[in-house]
Backbone as numpy.savetxt, mean C-alpha at the origin, in Angstrom:
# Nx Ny Nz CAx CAy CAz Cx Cy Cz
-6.00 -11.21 9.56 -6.38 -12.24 10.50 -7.87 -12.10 10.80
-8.72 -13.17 10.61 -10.25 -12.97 10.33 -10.80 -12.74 11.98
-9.20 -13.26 13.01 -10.29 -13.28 14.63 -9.92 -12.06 14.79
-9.33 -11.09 14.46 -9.38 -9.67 15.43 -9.61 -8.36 14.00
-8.98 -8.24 12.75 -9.72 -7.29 11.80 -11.18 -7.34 11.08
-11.84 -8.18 11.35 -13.38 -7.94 11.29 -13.61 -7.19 11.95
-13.50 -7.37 13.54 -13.80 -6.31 14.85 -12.93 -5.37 14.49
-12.02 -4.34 14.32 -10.84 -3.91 14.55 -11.65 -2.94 13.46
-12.41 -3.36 11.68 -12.25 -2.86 11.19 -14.23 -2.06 11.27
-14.73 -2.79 11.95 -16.17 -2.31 12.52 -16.25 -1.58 13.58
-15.12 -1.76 14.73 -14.90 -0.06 15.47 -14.59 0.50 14.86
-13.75 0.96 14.17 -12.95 2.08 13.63 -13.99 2.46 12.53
-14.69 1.72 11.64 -15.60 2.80 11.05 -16.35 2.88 11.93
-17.51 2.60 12.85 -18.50 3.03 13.27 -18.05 4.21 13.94
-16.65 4.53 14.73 -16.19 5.48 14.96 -16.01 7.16 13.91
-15.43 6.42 13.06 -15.01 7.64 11.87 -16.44 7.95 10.94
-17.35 6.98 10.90 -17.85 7.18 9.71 -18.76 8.46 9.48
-18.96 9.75 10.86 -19.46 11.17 10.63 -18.70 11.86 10.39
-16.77 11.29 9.39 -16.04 11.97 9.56 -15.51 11.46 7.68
-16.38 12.51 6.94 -15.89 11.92 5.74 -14.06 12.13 4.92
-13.61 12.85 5.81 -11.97 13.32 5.53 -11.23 12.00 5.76
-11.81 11.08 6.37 -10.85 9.94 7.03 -10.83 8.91 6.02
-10.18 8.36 5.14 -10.42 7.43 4.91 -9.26 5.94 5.21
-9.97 5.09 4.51 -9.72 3.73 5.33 -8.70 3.00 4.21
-7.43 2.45 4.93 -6.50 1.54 4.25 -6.68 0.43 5.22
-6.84 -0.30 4.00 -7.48 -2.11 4.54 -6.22 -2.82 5.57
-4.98 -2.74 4.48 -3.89 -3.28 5.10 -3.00 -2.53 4.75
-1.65 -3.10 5.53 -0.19 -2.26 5.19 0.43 -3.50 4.45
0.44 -2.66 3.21 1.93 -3.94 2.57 1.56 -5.48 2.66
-0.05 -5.62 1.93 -0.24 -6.96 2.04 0.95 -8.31 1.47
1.10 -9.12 1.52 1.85 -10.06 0.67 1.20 -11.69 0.95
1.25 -12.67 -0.10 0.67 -13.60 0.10 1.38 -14.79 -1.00
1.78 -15.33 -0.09 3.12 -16.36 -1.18 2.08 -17.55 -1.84
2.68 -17.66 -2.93 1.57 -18.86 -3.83 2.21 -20.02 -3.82
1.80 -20.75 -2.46 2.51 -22.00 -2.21 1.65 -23.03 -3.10
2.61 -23.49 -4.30 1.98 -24.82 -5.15 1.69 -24.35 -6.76
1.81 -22.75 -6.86 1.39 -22.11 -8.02 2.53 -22.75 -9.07
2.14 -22.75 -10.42 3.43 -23.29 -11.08 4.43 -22.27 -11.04
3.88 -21.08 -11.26 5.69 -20.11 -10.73 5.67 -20.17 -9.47
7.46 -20.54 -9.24 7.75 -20.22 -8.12 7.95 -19.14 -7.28
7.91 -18.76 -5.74 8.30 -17.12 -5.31 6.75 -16.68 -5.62
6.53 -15.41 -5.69 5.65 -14.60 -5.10 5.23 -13.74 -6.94
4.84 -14.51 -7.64 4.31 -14.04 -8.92 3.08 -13.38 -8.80
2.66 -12.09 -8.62 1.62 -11.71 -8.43 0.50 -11.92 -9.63
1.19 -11.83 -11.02 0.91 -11.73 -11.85 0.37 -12.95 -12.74
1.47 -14.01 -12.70 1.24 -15.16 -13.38 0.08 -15.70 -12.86
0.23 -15.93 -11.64 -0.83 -17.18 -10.66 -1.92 -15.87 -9.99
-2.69 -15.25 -10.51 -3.17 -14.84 -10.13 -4.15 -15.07 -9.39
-5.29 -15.97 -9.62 -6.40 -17.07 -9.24 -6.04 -17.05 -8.04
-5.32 -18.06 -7.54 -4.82 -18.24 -6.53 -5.08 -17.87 -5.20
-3.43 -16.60 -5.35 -3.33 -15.57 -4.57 -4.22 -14.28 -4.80
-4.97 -13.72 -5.46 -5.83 -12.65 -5.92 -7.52 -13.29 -5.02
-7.91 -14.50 -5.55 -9.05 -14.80 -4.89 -9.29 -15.00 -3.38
-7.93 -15.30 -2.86 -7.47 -15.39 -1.64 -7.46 -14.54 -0.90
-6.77 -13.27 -1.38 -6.98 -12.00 -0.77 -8.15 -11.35 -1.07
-8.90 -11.67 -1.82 -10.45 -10.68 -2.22 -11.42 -11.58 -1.03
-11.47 -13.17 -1.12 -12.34 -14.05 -0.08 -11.73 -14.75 0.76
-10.84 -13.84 1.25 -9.93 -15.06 2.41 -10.23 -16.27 2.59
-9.54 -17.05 3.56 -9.63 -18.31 3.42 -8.48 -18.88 4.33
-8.10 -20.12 4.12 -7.01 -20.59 5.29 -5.50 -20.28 4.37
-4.68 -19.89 5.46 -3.04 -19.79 4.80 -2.09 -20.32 5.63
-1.76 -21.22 5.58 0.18 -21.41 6.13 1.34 -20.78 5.52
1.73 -20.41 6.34 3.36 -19.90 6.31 4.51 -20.98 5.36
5.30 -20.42 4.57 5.98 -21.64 4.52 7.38 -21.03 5.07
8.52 -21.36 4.44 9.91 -21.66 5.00 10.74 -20.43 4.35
10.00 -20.03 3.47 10.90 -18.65 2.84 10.00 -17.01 3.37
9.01 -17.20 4.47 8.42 -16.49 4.60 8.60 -15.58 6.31
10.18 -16.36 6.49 10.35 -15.83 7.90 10.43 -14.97 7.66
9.99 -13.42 8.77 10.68 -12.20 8.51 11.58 -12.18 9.36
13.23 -12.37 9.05 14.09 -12.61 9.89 14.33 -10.99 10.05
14.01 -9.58 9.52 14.21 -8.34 10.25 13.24 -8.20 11.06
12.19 -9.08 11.72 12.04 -8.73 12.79 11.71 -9.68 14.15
12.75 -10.81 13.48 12.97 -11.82 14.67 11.85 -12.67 14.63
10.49 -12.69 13.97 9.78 -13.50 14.09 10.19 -14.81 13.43
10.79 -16.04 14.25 11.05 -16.91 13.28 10.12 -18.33 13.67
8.91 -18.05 14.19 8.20 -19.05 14.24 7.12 -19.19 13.24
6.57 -18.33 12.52 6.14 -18.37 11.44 6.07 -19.78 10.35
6.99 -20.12 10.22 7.10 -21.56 9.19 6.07 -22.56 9.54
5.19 -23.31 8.87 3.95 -24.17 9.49 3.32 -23.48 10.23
3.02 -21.99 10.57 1.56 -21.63 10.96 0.77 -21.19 10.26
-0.42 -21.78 10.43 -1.75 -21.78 10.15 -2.88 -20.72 10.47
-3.46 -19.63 9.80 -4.21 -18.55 10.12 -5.50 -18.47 8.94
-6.77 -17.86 9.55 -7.64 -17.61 8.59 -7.33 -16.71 8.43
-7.43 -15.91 7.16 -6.93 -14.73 6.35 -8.64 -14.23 5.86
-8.57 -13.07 6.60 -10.07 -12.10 6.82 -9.69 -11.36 4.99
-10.44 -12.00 4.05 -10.29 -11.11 2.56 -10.98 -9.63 2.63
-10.57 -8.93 1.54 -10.97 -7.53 1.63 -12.27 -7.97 1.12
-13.11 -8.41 0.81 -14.63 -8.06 1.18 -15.10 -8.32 2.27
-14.62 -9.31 3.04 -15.30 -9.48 4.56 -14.97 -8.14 4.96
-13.48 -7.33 5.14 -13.73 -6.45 5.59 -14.16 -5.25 5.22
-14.64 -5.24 4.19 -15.46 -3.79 3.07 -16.83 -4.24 3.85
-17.33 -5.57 3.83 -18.67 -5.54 4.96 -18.82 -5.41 5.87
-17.84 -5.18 6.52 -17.46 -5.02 8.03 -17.88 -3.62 8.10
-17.06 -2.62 7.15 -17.29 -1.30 7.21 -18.69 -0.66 7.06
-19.32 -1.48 6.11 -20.01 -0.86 5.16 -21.21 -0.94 6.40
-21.33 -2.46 6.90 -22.43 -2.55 8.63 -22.67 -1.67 9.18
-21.41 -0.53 9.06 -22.02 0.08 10.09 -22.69 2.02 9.90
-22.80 1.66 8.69 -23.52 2.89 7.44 -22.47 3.78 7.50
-20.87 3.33 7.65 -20.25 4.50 6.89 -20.06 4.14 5.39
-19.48 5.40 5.22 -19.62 5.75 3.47 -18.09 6.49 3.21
-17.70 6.16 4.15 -15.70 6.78 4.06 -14.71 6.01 2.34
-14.47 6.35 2.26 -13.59 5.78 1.10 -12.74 4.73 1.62
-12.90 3.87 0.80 -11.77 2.48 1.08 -10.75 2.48 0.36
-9.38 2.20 0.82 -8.24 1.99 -0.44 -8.26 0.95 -0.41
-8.19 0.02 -0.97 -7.54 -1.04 -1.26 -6.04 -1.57 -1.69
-5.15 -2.07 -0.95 -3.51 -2.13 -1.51 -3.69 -3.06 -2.68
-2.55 -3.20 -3.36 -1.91 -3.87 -4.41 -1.09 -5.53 -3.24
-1.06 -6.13 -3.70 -0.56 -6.91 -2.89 1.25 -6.73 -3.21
2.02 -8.05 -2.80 3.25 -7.72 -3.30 4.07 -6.73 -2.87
3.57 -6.33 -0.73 3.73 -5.13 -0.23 3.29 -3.89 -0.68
1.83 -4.20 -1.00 1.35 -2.75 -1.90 1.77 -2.18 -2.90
2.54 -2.66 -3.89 3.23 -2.65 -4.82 2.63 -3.21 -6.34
2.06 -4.45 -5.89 1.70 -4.88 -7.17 0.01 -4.73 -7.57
-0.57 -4.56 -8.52 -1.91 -4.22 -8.75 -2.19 -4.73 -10.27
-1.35 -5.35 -10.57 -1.72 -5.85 -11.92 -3.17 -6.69 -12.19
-3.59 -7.01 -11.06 -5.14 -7.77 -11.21 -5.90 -6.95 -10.34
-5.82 -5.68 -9.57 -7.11 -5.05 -9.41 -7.96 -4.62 -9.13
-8.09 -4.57 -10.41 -9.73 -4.00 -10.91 -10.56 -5.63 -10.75
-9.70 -6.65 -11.31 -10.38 -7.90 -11.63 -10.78 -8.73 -10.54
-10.30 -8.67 -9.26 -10.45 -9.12 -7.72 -10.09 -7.88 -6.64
-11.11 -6.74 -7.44 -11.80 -5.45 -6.07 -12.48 -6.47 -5.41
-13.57 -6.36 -4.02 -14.22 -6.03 -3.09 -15.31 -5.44 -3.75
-16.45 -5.99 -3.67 -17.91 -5.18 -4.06 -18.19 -3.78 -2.90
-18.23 -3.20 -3.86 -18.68 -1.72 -2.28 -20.00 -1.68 -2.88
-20.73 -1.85 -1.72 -22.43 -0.54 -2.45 -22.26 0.58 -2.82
-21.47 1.47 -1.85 -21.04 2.64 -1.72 -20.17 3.17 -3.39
-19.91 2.24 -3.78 -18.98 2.65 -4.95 -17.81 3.73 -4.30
-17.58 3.89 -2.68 -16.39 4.48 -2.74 -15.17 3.80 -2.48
-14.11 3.39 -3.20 -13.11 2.60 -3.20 -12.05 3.50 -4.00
-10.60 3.02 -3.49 -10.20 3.68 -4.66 -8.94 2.26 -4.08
-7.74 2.79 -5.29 -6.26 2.09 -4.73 -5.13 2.35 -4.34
-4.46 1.81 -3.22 -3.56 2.20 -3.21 -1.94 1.62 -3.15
-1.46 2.37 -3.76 0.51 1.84 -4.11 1.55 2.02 -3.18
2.64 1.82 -2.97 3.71 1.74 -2.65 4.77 1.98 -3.07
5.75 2.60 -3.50 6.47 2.72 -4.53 7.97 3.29 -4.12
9.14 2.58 -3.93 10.45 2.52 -3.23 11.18 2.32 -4.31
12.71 2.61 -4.70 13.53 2.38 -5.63 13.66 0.85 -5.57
13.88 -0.20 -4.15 13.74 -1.40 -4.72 12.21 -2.37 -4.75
11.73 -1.94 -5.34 9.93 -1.77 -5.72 10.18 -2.46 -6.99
9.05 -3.62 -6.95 9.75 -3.64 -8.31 8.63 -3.29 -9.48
7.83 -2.06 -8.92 7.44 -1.02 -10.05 7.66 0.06 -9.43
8.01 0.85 -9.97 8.46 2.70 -9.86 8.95 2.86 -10.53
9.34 4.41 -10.64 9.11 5.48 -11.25 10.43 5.61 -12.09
11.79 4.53 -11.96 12.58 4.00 -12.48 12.63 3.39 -13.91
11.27 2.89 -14.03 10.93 1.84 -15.08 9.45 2.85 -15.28
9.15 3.43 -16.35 7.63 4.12 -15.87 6.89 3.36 -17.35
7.90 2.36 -17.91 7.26 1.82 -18.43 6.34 0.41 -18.05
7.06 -0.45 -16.87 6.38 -1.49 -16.19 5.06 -0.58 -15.25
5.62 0.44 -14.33 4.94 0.86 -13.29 3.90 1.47 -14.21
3.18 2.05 -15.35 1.96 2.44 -15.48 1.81 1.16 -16.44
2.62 0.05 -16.82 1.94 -1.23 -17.49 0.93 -1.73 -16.67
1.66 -1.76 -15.34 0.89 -2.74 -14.50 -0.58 -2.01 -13.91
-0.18 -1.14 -13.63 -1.56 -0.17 -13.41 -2.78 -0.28 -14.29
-2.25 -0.09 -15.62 -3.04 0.10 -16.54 -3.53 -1.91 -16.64
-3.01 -2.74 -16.71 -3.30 -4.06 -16.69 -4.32 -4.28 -15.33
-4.23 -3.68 -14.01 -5.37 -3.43 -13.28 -6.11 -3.08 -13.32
-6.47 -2.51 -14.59 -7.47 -1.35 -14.61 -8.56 -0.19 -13.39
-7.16 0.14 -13.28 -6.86 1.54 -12.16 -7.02 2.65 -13.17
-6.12 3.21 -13.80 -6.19 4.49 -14.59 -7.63 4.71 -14.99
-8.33 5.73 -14.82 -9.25 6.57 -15.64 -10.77 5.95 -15.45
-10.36 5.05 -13.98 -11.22 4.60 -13.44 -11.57 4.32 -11.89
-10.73 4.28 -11.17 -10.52 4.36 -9.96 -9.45 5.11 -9.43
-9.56 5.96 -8.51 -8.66 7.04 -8.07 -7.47 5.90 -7.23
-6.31 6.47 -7.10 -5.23 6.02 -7.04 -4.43 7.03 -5.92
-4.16 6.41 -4.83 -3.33 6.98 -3.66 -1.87 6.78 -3.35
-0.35 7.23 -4.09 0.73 6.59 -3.77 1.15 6.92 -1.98
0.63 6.08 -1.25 0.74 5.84 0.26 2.35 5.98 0.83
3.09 5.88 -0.05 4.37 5.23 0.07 5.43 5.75 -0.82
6.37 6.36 -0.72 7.45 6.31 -1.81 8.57 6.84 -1.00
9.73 6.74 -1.58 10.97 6.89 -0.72 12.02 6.17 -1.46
13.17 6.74 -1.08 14.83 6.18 -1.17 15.69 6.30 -0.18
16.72 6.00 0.63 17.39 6.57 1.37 18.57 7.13 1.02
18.40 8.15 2.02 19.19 9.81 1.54 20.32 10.26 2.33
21.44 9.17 3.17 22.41 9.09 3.67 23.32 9.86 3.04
23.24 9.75 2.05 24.48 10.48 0.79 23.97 12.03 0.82
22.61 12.13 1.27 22.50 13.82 1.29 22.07 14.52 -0.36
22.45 13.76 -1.17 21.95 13.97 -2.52 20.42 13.23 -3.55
20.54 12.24 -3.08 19.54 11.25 -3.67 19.82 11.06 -4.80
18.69 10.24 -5.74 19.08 9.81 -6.75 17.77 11.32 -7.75
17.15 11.54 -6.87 15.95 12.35 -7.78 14.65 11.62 -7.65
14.65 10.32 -6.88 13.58 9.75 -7.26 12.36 10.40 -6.67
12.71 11.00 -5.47 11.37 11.43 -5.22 10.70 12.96 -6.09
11.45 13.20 -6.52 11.38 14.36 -7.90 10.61 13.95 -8.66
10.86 12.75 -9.20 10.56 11.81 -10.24 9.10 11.47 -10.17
8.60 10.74 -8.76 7.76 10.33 -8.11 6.26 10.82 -7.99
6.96 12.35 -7.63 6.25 13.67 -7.42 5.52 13.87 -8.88
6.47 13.82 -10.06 6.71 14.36 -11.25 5.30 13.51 -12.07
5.61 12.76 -11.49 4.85 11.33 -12.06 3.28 11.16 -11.85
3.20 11.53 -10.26 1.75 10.88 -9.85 0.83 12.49 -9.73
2.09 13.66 -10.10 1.35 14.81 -10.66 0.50 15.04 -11.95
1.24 14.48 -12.64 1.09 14.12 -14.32 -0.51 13.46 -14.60
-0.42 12.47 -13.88 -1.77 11.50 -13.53 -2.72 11.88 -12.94
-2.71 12.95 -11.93 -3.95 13.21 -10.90 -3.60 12.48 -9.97
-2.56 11.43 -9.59 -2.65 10.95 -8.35 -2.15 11.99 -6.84
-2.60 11.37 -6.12 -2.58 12.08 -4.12 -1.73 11.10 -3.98
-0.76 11.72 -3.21 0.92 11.03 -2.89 0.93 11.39 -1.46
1.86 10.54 -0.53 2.14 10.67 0.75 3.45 9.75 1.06
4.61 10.53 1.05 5.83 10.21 1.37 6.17 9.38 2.47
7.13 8.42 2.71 7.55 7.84 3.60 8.61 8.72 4.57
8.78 8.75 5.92 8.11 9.17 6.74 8.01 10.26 7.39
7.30 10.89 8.10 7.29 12.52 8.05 7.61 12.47 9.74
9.05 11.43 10.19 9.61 11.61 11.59 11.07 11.44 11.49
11.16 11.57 12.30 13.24 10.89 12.37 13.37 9.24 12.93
12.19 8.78 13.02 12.34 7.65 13.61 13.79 6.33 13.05
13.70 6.38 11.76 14.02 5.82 11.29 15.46 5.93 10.69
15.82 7.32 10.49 16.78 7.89 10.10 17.04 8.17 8.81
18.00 8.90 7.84 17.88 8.57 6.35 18.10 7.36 5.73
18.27 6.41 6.36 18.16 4.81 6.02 16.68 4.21 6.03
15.80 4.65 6.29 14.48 4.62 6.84 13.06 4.26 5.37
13.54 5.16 4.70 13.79 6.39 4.81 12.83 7.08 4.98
13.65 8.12 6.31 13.11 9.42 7.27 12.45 10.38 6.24
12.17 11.27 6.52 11.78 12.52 5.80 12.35 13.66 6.86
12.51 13.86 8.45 12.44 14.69 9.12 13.63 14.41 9.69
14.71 15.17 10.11 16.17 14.58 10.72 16.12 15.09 12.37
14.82 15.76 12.43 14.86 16.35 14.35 13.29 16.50 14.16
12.41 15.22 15.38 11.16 15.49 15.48 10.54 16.97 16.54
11.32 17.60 17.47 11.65 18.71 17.62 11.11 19.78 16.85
12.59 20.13 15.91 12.68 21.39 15.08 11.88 20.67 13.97
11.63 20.00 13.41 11.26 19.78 12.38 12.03 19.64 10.68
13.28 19.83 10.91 14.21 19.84 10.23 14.68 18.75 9.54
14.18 19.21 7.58 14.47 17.79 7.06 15.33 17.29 6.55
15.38 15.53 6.34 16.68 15.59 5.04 16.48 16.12 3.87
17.18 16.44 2.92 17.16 16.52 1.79 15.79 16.33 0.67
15.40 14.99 1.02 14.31 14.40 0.56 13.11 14.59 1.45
13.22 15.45 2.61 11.83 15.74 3.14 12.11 16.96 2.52
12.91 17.81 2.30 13.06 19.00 1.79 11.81 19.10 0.76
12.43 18.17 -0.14 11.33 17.87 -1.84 10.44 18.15 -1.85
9.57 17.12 -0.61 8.24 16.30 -0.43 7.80 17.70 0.26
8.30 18.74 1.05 7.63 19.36 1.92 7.82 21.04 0.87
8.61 20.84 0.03 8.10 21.87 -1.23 6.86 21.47 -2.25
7.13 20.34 -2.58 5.88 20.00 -3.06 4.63 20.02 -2.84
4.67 19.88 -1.14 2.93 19.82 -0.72 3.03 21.38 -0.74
4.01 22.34 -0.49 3.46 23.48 -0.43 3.04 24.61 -1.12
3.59 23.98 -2.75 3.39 24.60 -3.52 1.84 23.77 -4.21
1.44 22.93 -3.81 -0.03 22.53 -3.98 -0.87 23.24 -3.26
-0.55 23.83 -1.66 -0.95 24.60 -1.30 -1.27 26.30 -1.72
-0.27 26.16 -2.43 -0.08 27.57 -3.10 0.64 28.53 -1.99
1.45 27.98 -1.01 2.69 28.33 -0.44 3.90 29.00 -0.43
């Protein structure tokens, strides 16, 4: 929204920016429906133009009719009208105020999709940018398919050129066993050089969530925080 993340994103760096450990994610889980594109639904890929130039130079967006989020009751959404602040307005936002923090940039498609990029980044002076993913069993790239999920990467031209942050990954672990994916996950964005950060490190949510921690208290995890919290520690050398 161009009236409050311009400001939103020029405090927060002028704040952080003597603090080079911090860095900056533009949005959570962008998404942007291509109302009029010849594919129908949310083709990140096909109609790229579109929706890609849209989110790099914002511009005006309406809501349409498949875009309620009925999990969280917002159902007035349909016919509203918002300027949409693109990730270079807000990479200049940052950049105003002489920090030099690293920017991620999401994949749109709930941070998920990145198949265009490299091709509609955000100009940094700074050259510090990198990207970042999302990646859930119903995702529809992960670590399930590792032949789409590094297609599309590699069609962004992310790999072996811009560093890569998986922000996001998870399954829910009700069953107490999982499927392995976050094994998998781990397995994966190790392989690559990517920096991973699991979904979520509270009980808020529960193993439907999916949690990582089953008592914010003791600290005591499910199964799948188990994984995630051997993994960071043996990076630690733990």
């Amino acid at each position: 929204n161009r009236d409050h993340s311009i400001t939103f994103w020029n405090q927060v760096a002028a704040e952080y920016k003597t603090n080079p450990a911090v860095m900056f994610d533009l949005a959570n889980e962008p998404r942007i429906a291509c109302h009029g594109c010849a594919n129908t639904g949310e083709s990140y890929a096909a109609d790229s133009n579109k929706i890609w130039t849209l989110y790099r130079d914002g511009g005006t967006y309406t809501y349409g009719p498949n875009e309620v989020q009925t999990w969280d009751g917002k159902d007035l959404r349909n016919g509203a009208t918002f300027q949409i602040a693109g990730t270079q307005e807000l990479t200049n936002a940052i950049r105003s105020t002489g920090s030099k923090n690293v920017i991620l940039i999401p994949g749109l498609g709930w941070a998920n999709s990145l198949d265009h990029w490299s091709q509609f980044k955000p100009n940094d002076p700074e050259n510090q940018i990198g990207a970042i993913i999302h990646t859930y069993t119903n995702s529809g790239a992960n670590v399930n398919n590792l032949g789409n999920l590094d297609g599309q990467l590699n069609a962004g031209g992310v790999p072996g050129n811009f560093p890569l942050f998986v922000g996001e990954f998870g399954e829910n672990m009700c069953s107490g066993t999982g499927t392995g994916f976050h094994e998998r996950t781990i397995s994966w964005a190790d392989s690559h050089g990517y920096s991973y950060a699991a979904w979520g490190w509270d009980q808020g949510e529960g193993c439907n969530g999916p949690s990582l921690v089953s008592n914010n208290d003791t600290g005591a995890t499910f199964a799948n925080g188990a994984v995630v919290k051997s993994a960071y520690q043996a990076r630690q050398g733990l």
